[in-house]
Amino acid sequence: MTTYKLTYFNLTARAEQIRFLLSYLNVDFEDVRFEREQWPAIKPTMPFGKVPVLEIDGKTFNQSIAICRYLAKKAGLAGDDEWESLLIDVAVDNIYEIRQEIMNYYHEPNEEIKSKLRGPIVNDSIPFYIDRFENIVSENGGYFVNGKLSWPDLYFVSILDHIKSVIDVDLVDGRPHFTAFKHKVLAIPQIKSWIAKRPKSQ
Amino acid sequence: MTTYKLTYFNLTARAEQIRFLLSYLNVDFEDVRFEREQWPAIKPTMPFGKVPVLEIDGKTFNQSIAICRYLAKKAGLAGDDEWESLLIDVAVDNIYEIRQEIMNYYHEPNEEIKSKLRGPIVNDSIPFYIDRFENIVSENGGYFVNGKLSWPDLYFVSILDHIKSVIDVDLVDGRPHFTAFKHKVLAIPQIKSWIAKRPKSQ
């Protein structure tokens, strides 16, 4: 049996998308969480100095999106042909792009610059992306791609709590169709069960 | 016959990786290039307001990495099984990550901040990533993954000129094995032919 060991901070952030997929797959995984003060000692042991990493049968991989795609293939959520996989990969990278813009704001060390960044992201970038995502989901039968569950659906919902915590915006708030989409994904039995049992994180 | 139409600035930058793969595939493609002053008129017509986009049989896709993966599958350069595809996707995302750090520096609008960013990138981040890449290539028979050509090899070499133009660092300079790797990729007949005939760009 394949063994999985995930290493990350005690946060949802960049690891929750992996935890969602491992949960969806109904596989056991070791969910190693460390505290911020442990990071300086752990960082040099990581392949590119970053986390999350997933060990699969003892081999360590970084890059959360690449890891998710691998798990999504195992779960049958990465497309039935190359064309569908392209639609899925485009959706994931579009979600990644707005997430990254929000995280660049969050990690900005200069408080003056940071406060200037917030307005354009909240008033322009977020609505720009979320309007488009909501259209895509409504045109595709309630999912990001081709009227059926695929991993961008899980990815998008997995990051909502963390986004809210870093910029205080609920991406689906005030959008009835998108709120229904979120609840549909959260009602998937394996996801519901994971969220009920997952450790509390900041 | 599938038709391909690529739309981008008259730059290598984010489009050259797509042009390399289309060239490798030996397919004809329309290489639409526009000037900076045309961008404000073009931007609102793009699916997420960004380029490059590739039209495949009239359907428009953004997200260059997703597009490359689709083309790489057609070219047999995206892995023979899910494990190899994971190694390939991790390699691509690692390359993307250091490229993105360099581009964030390049696009920094505040000149004072920009000049402070350069040192850590040139002295720390670039050697950190490139040392690891060089080790990976030397441990994998002269390629990023499993001793044979795959699309991270083309991706990495496709961005070198542009990186040099934005931060004035040649990523393979002073690294004999990596320089040999670059020349090996540039000697692939379809790539060599593309570079000989491609339009001059900044």
mmCIF file of C-alpha atoms in Angstrom, chain A residues 30-195:
data_model
loop_
_atom_site.group_PDB
_atom_site.id
_atom_site.type_symbol
_atom_site.label_atom_id
_atom_site.label_comp_id
_atom_site.label_asym_id
_atom_site.label_seq_id
_atom_site.Cartn_x
_atom_site.Cartn_y
_atom_site.Cartn_z
ATOM 1 C CA GLU A 30 0.398 11.201 7.896
ATOM 2 C CA ASP A 31 -0.452 14.894 8.387
ATOM 3 C CA VAL A 32 2.742 16.303 9.932
ATOM 4 C CA ARG A 33 2.247 19.865 11.159
ATOM 5 C CA PHE A 34 4.965 22.029 12.640
ATOM 6 C CA GLU A 35 4.944 25.404 14.385
ATOM 7 C CA ARG A 36 6.513 28.577 12.987
ATOM 8 C CA GLU A 37 9.428 28.431 15.430
ATOM 9 C CA GLN A 38 10.418 25.004 14.068
ATOM 10 C CA TRP A 39 10.626 26.243 10.471
ATOM 11 C CA PRO A 40 14.250 27.525 10.467
ATOM 12 C CA ALA A 41 15.434 24.026 11.419
ATOM 13 C CA ILE A 42 13.165 22.273 8.919
ATOM 14 C CA LYS A 43 13.689 24.594 5.939
ATOM 15 C CA PRO A 44 17.217 23.375 4.990
ATOM 16 C CA THR A 45 15.978 19.774 4.902
ATOM 17 C CA MET A 46 13.358 20.529 2.217
ATOM 18 C CA PRO A 47 14.239 19.962 -1.463
ATOM 19 C CA PHE A 48 13.751 23.595 -2.533
ATOM 20 C CA GLY A 49 13.568 25.085 0.968
ATOM 21 C CA LYS A 50 9.773 25.238 0.887
ATOM 22 C CA VAL A 51 6.705 23.381 2.088
ATOM 23 C CA PRO A 52 4.324 21.666 1.637
ATOM 24 C CA VAL A 53 6.103 18.517 0.613
ATOM 25 C CA LEU A 54 4.489 15.143 0.143
ATOM 26 C CA GLU A 55 6.441 11.951 0.663
ATOM 27 C CA ILE A 56 5.054 9.177 -1.489
ATOM 28 C CA ASP A 57 6.521 5.814 -0.499
ATOM 29 C CA GLY A 58 9.469 7.674 1.032
ATOM 30 C CA LYS A 59 10.230 9.879 -1.980
ATOM 31 C CA THR A 60 9.816 13.608 -1.280
ATOM 32 C CA PHE A 61 8.104 16.003 -3.675
ATOM 33 C CA ASN A 62 7.623 19.749 -3.438
ATOM 34 C CA GLN A 63 5.264 21.896 -5.558
ATOM 35 C CA SER A 64 1.698 21.608 -4.327
ATOM 36 C CA ILE A 65 -0.007 22.022 -7.708
ATOM 37 C CA ALA A 66 2.071 19.262 -9.330
ATOM 38 C CA ILE A 67 1.349 17.010 -6.338
ATOM 39 C CA CYS A 68 -2.386 17.732 -6.616
ATOM 40 C CA ARG A 69 -2.430 16.905 -10.316
ATOM 41 C CA TYR A 70 -0.801 13.535 -9.585
ATOM 42 C CA LEU A 71 -3.362 12.760 -6.863
ATOM 43 C CA ALA A 72 -6.219 14.054 -9.037
ATOM 44 C CA LYS A 73 -5.271 11.579 -11.773
ATOM 45 C CA LYS A 74 -5.501 8.766 -9.230
ATOM 46 C CA ALA A 75 -8.908 10.105 -8.171
ATOM 47 C CA GLY A 76 -10.245 10.357 -11.731
ATOM 48 C CA LEU A 77 -10.531 14.130 -11.342
ATOM 49 C CA ALA A 78 -7.893 15.241 -13.877
ATOM 50 C CA GLY A 79 -9.817 14.828 -17.126
ATOM 51 C CA ASP A 80 -10.926 11.968 -19.360
ATOM 52 C CA ASP A 81 -8.862 13.099 -22.334
ATOM 53 C CA GLU A 82 -6.166 15.647 -23.172
ATOM 54 C CA TRP A 83 -8.684 18.321 -24.103
ATOM 55 C CA GLU A 84 -10.521 18.032 -20.783
ATOM 56 C CA SER A 85 -7.192 18.009 -18.931
ATOM 57 C CA LEU A 86 -6.290 21.251 -20.704
ATOM 58 C CA LEU A 87 -9.547 22.872 -19.530
ATOM 59 C CA ILE A 88 -8.823 21.631 -16.002
ATOM 60 C CA ASP A 89 -5.212 22.855 -15.995
ATOM 61 C CA VAL A 90 -6.265 26.297 -17.283
ATOM 62 C CA ALA A 91 -8.915 26.547 -14.548
ATOM 63 C CA VAL A 92 -6.401 25.587 -11.854
ATOM 64 C CA ASP A 93 -3.819 28.093 -13.073
ATOM 65 C CA ASN A 94 -6.408 30.877 -13.215
ATOM 66 C CA ILE A 95 -7.380 30.136 -9.601
ATOM 67 C CA TYR A 96 -3.686 29.972 -8.674
ATOM 68 C CA GLU A 97 -3.093 33.370 -10.280
ATOM 69 C CA ILE A 98 -5.605 35.335 -8.209
ATOM 70 C CA ARG A 99 -4.609 33.393 -5.084
ATOM 71 C CA GLN A 100 -0.987 34.360 -5.762
ATOM 72 C CA GLU A 101 -1.892 38.037 -6.160
ATOM 73 C CA ILE A 102 -3.653 37.923 -2.788
ATOM 74 C CA MET A 103 -0.685 36.136 -1.168
ATOM 75 C CA ASN A 104 1.777 38.676 -2.601
ATOM 76 C CA TYR A 105 -0.298 41.342 -0.854
ATOM 77 C CA TYR A 106 -0.329 39.332 2.368
ATOM 78 C CA HIS A 107 3.444 38.797 2.376
ATOM 79 C CA GLU A 108 4.320 42.409 1.486
ATOM 80 C CA PRO A 109 6.669 43.441 4.317
ATOM 81 C CA ASN A 110 6.233 47.204 3.895
ATOM 82 C CA GLU A 111 3.003 48.204 5.673
ATOM 83 C CA GLU A 112 2.558 51.394 3.630
ATOM 84 C CA ILE A 113 2.819 49.510 0.330
ATOM 85 C CA LYS A 114 0.630 46.726 1.688
ATOM 86 C CA SER A 115 -2.196 49.099 2.582
ATOM 87 C CA LYS A 116 -2.072 50.592 -0.931
ATOM 88 C CA LEU A 117 -2.215 47.143 -2.535
ATOM 89 C CA ARG A 118 -5.396 46.066 -0.770
ATOM 90 C CA GLY A 119 -7.875 48.395 -2.540
ATOM 91 C CA PRO A 120 -7.058 47.391 -6.132
ATOM 92 C CA ILE A 121 -7.061 43.688 -5.202
ATOM 93 C CA VAL A 122 -10.372 43.806 -3.324
ATOM 94 C CA ASN A 123 -12.155 46.182 -5.718
ATOM 95 C CA ASP A 124 -10.669 45.175 -9.072
ATOM 96 C CA SER A 125 -8.718 41.901 -9.200
ATOM 97 C CA ILE A 126 -10.965 39.737 -7.025
ATOM 98 C CA PRO A 127 -14.252 40.709 -8.739
ATOM 99 C CA PHE A 128 -12.548 40.395 -12.151
ATOM 100 C CA TYR A 129 -11.518 36.784 -11.500
ATOM 101 C CA ILE A 130 -14.524 35.715 -9.442
ATOM 102 C CA ASP A 131 -17.032 37.094 -11.981
ATOM 103 C CA ARG A 132 -15.315 34.990 -14.620
ATOM 104 C CA PHE A 133 -15.140 31.901 -12.408
ATOM 105 C CA GLU A 134 -18.813 32.232 -11.539
ATOM 106 C CA ASN A 135 -19.707 32.489 -15.252
ATOM 107 C CA ILE A 136 -17.568 29.455 -16.049
ATOM 108 C CA VAL A 137 -19.222 27.411 -13.288
ATOM 109 C CA SER A 138 -22.728 28.482 -14.289
ATOM 110 C CA GLU A 139 -22.028 27.703 -17.972
ATOM 111 C CA ASN A 140 -20.600 24.288 -17.066
ATOM 112 C CA GLY A 141 -23.464 22.772 -15.137
ATOM 113 C CA GLY A 142 -22.279 23.871 -11.706
ATOM 114 C CA TYR A 143 -18.633 22.817 -12.007
ATOM 115 C CA PHE A 144 -15.473 24.441 -13.359
ATOM 116 C CA VAL A 145 -15.154 21.963 -16.241
ATOM 117 C CA ASN A 146 -17.624 19.977 -18.350
ATOM 118 C CA GLY A 147 -20.486 19.596 -15.875
ATOM 119 C CA LYS A 148 -18.748 17.184 -13.535
ATOM 120 C CA LEU A 149 -16.482 17.252 -10.530
ATOM 121 C CA SER A 150 -12.779 17.804 -11.278
ATOM 122 C CA TRP A 151 -9.897 18.982 -9.142
ATOM 123 C CA PRO A 152 -10.236 22.742 -9.765
ATOM 124 C CA ASP A 153 -13.555 22.474 -7.885
ATOM 125 C CA LEU A 154 -11.795 20.990 -4.854
ATOM 126 C CA TYR A 155 -8.840 23.366 -5.203
ATOM 127 C CA PHE A 156 -11.008 26.486 -5.279
ATOM 128 C CA VAL A 157 -13.092 25.497 -2.262
ATOM 129 C CA SER A 158 -10.009 24.349 -0.309
ATOM 130 C CA ILE A 159 -8.482 27.857 -0.367
ATOM 131 C CA LEU A 160 -11.560 29.922 0.584
ATOM 132 C CA ASP A 161 -11.047 29.909 4.367
ATOM 133 C CA HIS A 162 -7.399 30.847 4.056
ATOM 134 C CA ILE A 163 -8.100 33.663 1.583
ATOM 135 C CA LYS A 164 -10.697 35.051 3.975
ATOM 136 C CA SER A 165 -8.185 34.973 6.812
ATOM 137 C CA VAL A 166 -5.476 36.847 4.881
ATOM 138 C CA ILE A 167 -7.501 39.603 3.165
ATOM 139 C CA ASP A 168 -10.868 39.447 4.962
ATOM 140 C CA VAL A 169 -12.882 38.812 1.805
ATOM 141 C CA ASP A 170 -15.250 35.879 1.342
ATOM 142 C CA LEU A 171 -14.860 35.113 -2.360
ATOM 143 C CA VAL A 172 -18.324 33.575 -2.720
ATOM 144 C CA ASP A 173 -20.259 35.925 -0.422
ATOM 145 C CA GLY A 174 -23.197 37.631 -2.137
ATOM 146 C CA ARG A 175 -23.015 35.206 -5.047
ATOM 147 C CA PRO A 176 -25.854 32.684 -4.625
ATOM 148 C CA HIS A 177 -24.764 30.309 -7.406
ATOM 149 C CA PHE A 178 -21.166 30.262 -6.246
ATOM 150 C CA THR A 179 -22.222 29.828 -2.610
ATOM 151 C CA ALA A 180 -24.294 26.811 -3.680
ATOM 152 C CA PHE A 181 -21.252 25.484 -5.550
ATOM 153 C CA LYS A 182 -19.129 25.802 -2.406
ATOM 154 C CA HIS A 183 -21.685 23.947 -0.297
ATOM 155 C CA LYS A 184 -22.010 21.217 -2.932
ATOM 156 C CA VAL A 185 -18.247 20.581 -2.800
ATOM 157 C CA LEU A 186 -18.201 20.719 1.016
ATOM 158 C CA ALA A 187 -21.015 18.132 1.054
ATOM 159 C CA ILE A 188 -18.935 15.502 -0.760
ATOM 160 C CA PRO A 189 -18.811 12.791 1.938
ATOM 161 C CA GLN A 190 -14.998 12.478 2.073
ATOM 162 C CA ILE A 191 -14.563 16.274 2.193
ATOM 163 C CA LYS A 192 -17.269 16.687 4.803
ATOM 164 C CA SER A 193 -15.662 13.984 6.907
ATOM 165 C CA TRP A 194 -12.170 15.532 6.537
ATOM 166 C CA ILE A 195 -13.391 18.985 7.588
#
